[in-house]
CSV table of C-alpha atoms in Angstrom, one decimal:
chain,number,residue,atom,x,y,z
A,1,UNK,CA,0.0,0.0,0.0
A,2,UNK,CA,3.0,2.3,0.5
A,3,UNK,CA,3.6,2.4,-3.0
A,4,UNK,CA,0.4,3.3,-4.1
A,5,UNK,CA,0.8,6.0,-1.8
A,6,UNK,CA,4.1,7.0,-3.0
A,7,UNK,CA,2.6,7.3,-6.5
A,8,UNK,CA,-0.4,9.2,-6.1
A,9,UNK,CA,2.1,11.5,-3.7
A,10,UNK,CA,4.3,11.6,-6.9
A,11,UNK,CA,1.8,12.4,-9.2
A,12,UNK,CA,0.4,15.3,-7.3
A,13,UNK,CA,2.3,16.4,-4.1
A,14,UNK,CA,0.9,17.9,-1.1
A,15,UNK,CA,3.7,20.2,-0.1
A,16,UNK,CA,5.4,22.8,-2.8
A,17,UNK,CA,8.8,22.6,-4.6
A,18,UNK,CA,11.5,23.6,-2.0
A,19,UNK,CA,12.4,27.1,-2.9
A,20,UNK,CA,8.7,28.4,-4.0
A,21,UNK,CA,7.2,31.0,-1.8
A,22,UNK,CA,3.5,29.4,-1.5
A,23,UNK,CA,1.3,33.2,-1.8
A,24,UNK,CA,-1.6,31.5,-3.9
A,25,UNK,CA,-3.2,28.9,-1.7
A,26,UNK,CA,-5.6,27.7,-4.3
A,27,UNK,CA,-2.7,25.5,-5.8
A,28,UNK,CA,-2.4,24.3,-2.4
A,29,UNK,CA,-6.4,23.3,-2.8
A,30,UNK,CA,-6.7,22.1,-6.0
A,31,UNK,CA,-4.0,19.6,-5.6
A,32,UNK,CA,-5.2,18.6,-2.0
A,33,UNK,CA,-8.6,18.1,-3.6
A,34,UNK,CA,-7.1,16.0,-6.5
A,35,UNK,CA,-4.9,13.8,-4.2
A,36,UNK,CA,-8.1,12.9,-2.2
A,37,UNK,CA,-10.1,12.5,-5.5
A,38,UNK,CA,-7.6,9.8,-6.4
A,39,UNK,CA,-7.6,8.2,-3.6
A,40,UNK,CA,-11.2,7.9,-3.4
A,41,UNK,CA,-11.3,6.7,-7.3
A,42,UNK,CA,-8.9,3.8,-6.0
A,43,UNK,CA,-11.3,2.7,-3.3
A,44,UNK,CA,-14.1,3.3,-5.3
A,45,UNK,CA,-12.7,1.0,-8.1
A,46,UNK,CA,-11.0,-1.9,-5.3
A,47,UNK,CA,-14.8,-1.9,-4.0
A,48,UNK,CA,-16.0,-2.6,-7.6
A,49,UNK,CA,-13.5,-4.8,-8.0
A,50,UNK,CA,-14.2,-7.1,-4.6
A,51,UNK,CA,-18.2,-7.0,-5.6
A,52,UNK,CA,-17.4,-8.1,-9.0
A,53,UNK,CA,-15.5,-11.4,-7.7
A,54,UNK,CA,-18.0,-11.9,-4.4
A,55,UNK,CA,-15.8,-10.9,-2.1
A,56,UNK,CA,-18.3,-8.5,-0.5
A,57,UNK,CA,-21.8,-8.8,-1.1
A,58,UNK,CA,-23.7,-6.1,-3.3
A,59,UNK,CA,-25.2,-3.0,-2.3
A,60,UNK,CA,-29.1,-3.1,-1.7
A,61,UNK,CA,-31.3,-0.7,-4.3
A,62,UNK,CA,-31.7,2.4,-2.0
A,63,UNK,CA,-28.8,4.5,-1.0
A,64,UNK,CA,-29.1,3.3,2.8
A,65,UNK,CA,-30.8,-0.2,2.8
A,66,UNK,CA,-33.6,1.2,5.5
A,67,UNK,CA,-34.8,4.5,3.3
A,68,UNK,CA,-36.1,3.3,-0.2
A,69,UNK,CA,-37.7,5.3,-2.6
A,70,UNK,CA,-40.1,2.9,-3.5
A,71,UNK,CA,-43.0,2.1,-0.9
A,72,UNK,CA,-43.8,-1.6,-0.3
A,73,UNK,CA,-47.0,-3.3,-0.5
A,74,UNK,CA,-46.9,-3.9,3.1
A,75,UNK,CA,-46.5,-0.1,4.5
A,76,UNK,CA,-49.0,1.1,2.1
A,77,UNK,CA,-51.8,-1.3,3.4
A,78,UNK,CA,-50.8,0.2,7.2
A,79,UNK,CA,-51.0,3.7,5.5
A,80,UNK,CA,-54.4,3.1,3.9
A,81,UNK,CA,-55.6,1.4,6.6
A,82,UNK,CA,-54.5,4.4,9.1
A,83,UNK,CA,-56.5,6.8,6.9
A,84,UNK,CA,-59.3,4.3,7.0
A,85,UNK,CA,-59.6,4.7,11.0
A,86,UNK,CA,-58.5,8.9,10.8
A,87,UNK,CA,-61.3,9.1,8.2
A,88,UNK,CA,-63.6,7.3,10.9
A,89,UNK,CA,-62.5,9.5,13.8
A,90,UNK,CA,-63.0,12.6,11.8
A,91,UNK,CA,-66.3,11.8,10.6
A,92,UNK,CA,-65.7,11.7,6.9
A,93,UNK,CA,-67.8,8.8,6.0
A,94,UNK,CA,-67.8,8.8,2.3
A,95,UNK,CA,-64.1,9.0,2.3
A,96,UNK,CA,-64.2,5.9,4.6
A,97,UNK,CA,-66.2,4.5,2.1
A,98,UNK,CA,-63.8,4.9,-0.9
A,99,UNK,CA,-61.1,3.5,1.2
A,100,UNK,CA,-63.5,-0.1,2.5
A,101,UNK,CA,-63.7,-0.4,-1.3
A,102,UNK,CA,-60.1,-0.5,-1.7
A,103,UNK,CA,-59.3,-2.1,0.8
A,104,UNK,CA,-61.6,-5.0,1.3
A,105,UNK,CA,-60.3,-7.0,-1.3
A,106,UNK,CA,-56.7,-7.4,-0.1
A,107,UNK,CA,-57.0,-9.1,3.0
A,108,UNK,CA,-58.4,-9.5,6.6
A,109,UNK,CA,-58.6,-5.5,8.3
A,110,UNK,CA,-57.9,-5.4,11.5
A,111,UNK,CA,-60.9,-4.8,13.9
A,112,UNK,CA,-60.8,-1.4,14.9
A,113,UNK,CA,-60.7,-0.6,10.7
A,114,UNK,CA,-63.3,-3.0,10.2
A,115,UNK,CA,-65.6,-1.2,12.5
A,116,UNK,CA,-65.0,1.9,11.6
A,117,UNK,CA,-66.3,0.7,7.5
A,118,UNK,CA,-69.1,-0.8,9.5
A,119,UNK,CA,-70.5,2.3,11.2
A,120,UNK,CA,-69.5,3.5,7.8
A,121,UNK,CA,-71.6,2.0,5.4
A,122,UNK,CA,-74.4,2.0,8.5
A,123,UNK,CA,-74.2,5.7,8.0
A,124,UNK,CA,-73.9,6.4,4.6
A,125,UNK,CA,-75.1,2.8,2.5
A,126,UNK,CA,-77.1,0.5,5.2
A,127,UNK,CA,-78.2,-1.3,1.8
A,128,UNK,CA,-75.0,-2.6,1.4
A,129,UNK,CA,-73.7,-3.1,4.7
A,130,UNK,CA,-74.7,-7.0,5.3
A,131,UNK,CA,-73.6,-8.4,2.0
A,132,UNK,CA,-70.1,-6.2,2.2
A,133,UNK,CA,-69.2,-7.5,5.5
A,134,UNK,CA,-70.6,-11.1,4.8
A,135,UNK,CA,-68.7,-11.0,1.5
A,136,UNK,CA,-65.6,-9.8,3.2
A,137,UNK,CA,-65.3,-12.1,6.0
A,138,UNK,CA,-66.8,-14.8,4.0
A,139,UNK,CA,-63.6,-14.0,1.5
A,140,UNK,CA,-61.2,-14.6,4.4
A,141,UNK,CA,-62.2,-18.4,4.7
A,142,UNK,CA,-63.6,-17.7,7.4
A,143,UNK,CA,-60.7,-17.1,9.6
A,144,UNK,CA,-62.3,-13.5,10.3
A,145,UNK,CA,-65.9,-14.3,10.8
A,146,UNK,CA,-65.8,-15.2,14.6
A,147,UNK,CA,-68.2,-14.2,17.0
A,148,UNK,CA,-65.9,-11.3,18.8
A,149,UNK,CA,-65.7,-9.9,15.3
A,150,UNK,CA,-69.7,-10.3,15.1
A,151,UNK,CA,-70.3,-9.0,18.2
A,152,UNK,CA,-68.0,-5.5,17.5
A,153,UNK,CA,-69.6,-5.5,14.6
A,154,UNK,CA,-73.2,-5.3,15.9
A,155,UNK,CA,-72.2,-3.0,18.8
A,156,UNK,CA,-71.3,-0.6,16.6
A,157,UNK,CA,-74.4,-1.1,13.8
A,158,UNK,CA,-76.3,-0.5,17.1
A,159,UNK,CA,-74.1,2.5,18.3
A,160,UNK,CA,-75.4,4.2,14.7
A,161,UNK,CA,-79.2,3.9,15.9
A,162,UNK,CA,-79.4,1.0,13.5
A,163,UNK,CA,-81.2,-2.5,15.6
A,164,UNK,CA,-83.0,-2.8,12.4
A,165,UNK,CA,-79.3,-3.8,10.3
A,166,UNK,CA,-77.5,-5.5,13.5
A,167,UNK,CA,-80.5,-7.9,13.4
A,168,UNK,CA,-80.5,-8.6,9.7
A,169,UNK,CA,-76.7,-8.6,10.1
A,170,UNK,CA,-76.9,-11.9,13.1
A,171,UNK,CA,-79.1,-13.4,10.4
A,172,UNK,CA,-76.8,-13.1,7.5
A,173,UNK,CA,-73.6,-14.0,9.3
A,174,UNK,CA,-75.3,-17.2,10.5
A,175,UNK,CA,-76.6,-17.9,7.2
A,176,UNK,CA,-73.3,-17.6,4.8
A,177,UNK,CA,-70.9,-18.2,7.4
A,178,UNK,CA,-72.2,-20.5,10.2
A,179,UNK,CA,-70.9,-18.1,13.0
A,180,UNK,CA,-73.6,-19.1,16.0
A,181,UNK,CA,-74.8,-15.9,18.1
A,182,UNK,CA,-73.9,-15.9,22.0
A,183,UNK,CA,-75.2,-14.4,24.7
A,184,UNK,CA,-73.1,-11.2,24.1
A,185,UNK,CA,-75.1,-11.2,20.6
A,186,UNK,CA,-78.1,-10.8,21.7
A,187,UNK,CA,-78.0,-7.8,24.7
């Protein structure tokens, strides 16, 4: 390694030619800046050099493996899902709305989301409330439809002023997905 450094100190020196009175310091710059330009060309080029044989293993896509530019599936189901529940909290029920109908389709939602598209469509489309969450548990194979997940779900049909729907609602979730009423269910 000492002759490597030898050379690039050869080819551009750090100190002046004895006998030179140094007055302009932007020599003194430009070849500072030039000797660590080479040197970082060198490492640059021995770390091309080691990923192009496997020594070390290559960089990931991003510049720093934990920021990427690109969002994954994953984070933006948790972001629409957050905006689901915000929506819900703020009382913006059609906007709730657009978000159940993309989100339904791509999986289970957790409880507090799928409450907040119940009292949702009790608000703003009780027509379609029994066959969307029916359909959407149903979808789940049934891993969803339990009778906890009933029983939020008729608390909060109830909590809208809405007996009428939680009743129909019992009836339909017994119907298409066999989940049995308790005690709970019925108060």
């Amino acid at each position: 390694m000492t002759a490597l450094a030898s050379a690039v100190n050869g080819l551009v020196p750090l100190s002046p030619p004895e006998g030179s009175l140094v007055e302009d310091h932007a020599e003194d710059f430009f070849g500072a800046f030039l000797h660590e330009l080479m040197w970082f060309a060198l490492g640059f080029l021995a770390l091309r050099l080691l990923t192009f044989f496997d020594v070390v293993p290559p960089m990931p896509a991003g510049l720093i493996p934990s920021i990427s530019l690109h969002r994954d599936a994953a984070s933006e189901r948790k972001a629409a899902i957050k905006s689901l529940c915000a929506a819900a909290t703020a009382g913006h029920w059609h906007w709730v709305l657009e978000l159940w109908n993309a989100e339904k389709a791509r999986g289970t939602l957790p409880l507090d989301a799928l409450s907040d598209a119940a009292q949702a469509l009790a608000t703003v489309a009780p027509g379609r409330l029994c066959a969307d969450l029916a359909a959407h548990l149903a979808s789940q194979n049934g891993a969803a439809a339990q009778v906890h997940v009933v029983n939020q779900l008729v608390e909060v049909v109830v909590g809208c002023g809405r007996a009428d729907l939680a009743s129909e609602l019992v009836d339909v979730m017994r119907a298409r997905l066999g989940v049995v009423p308790d005690a709970r269910t019925h108060e």
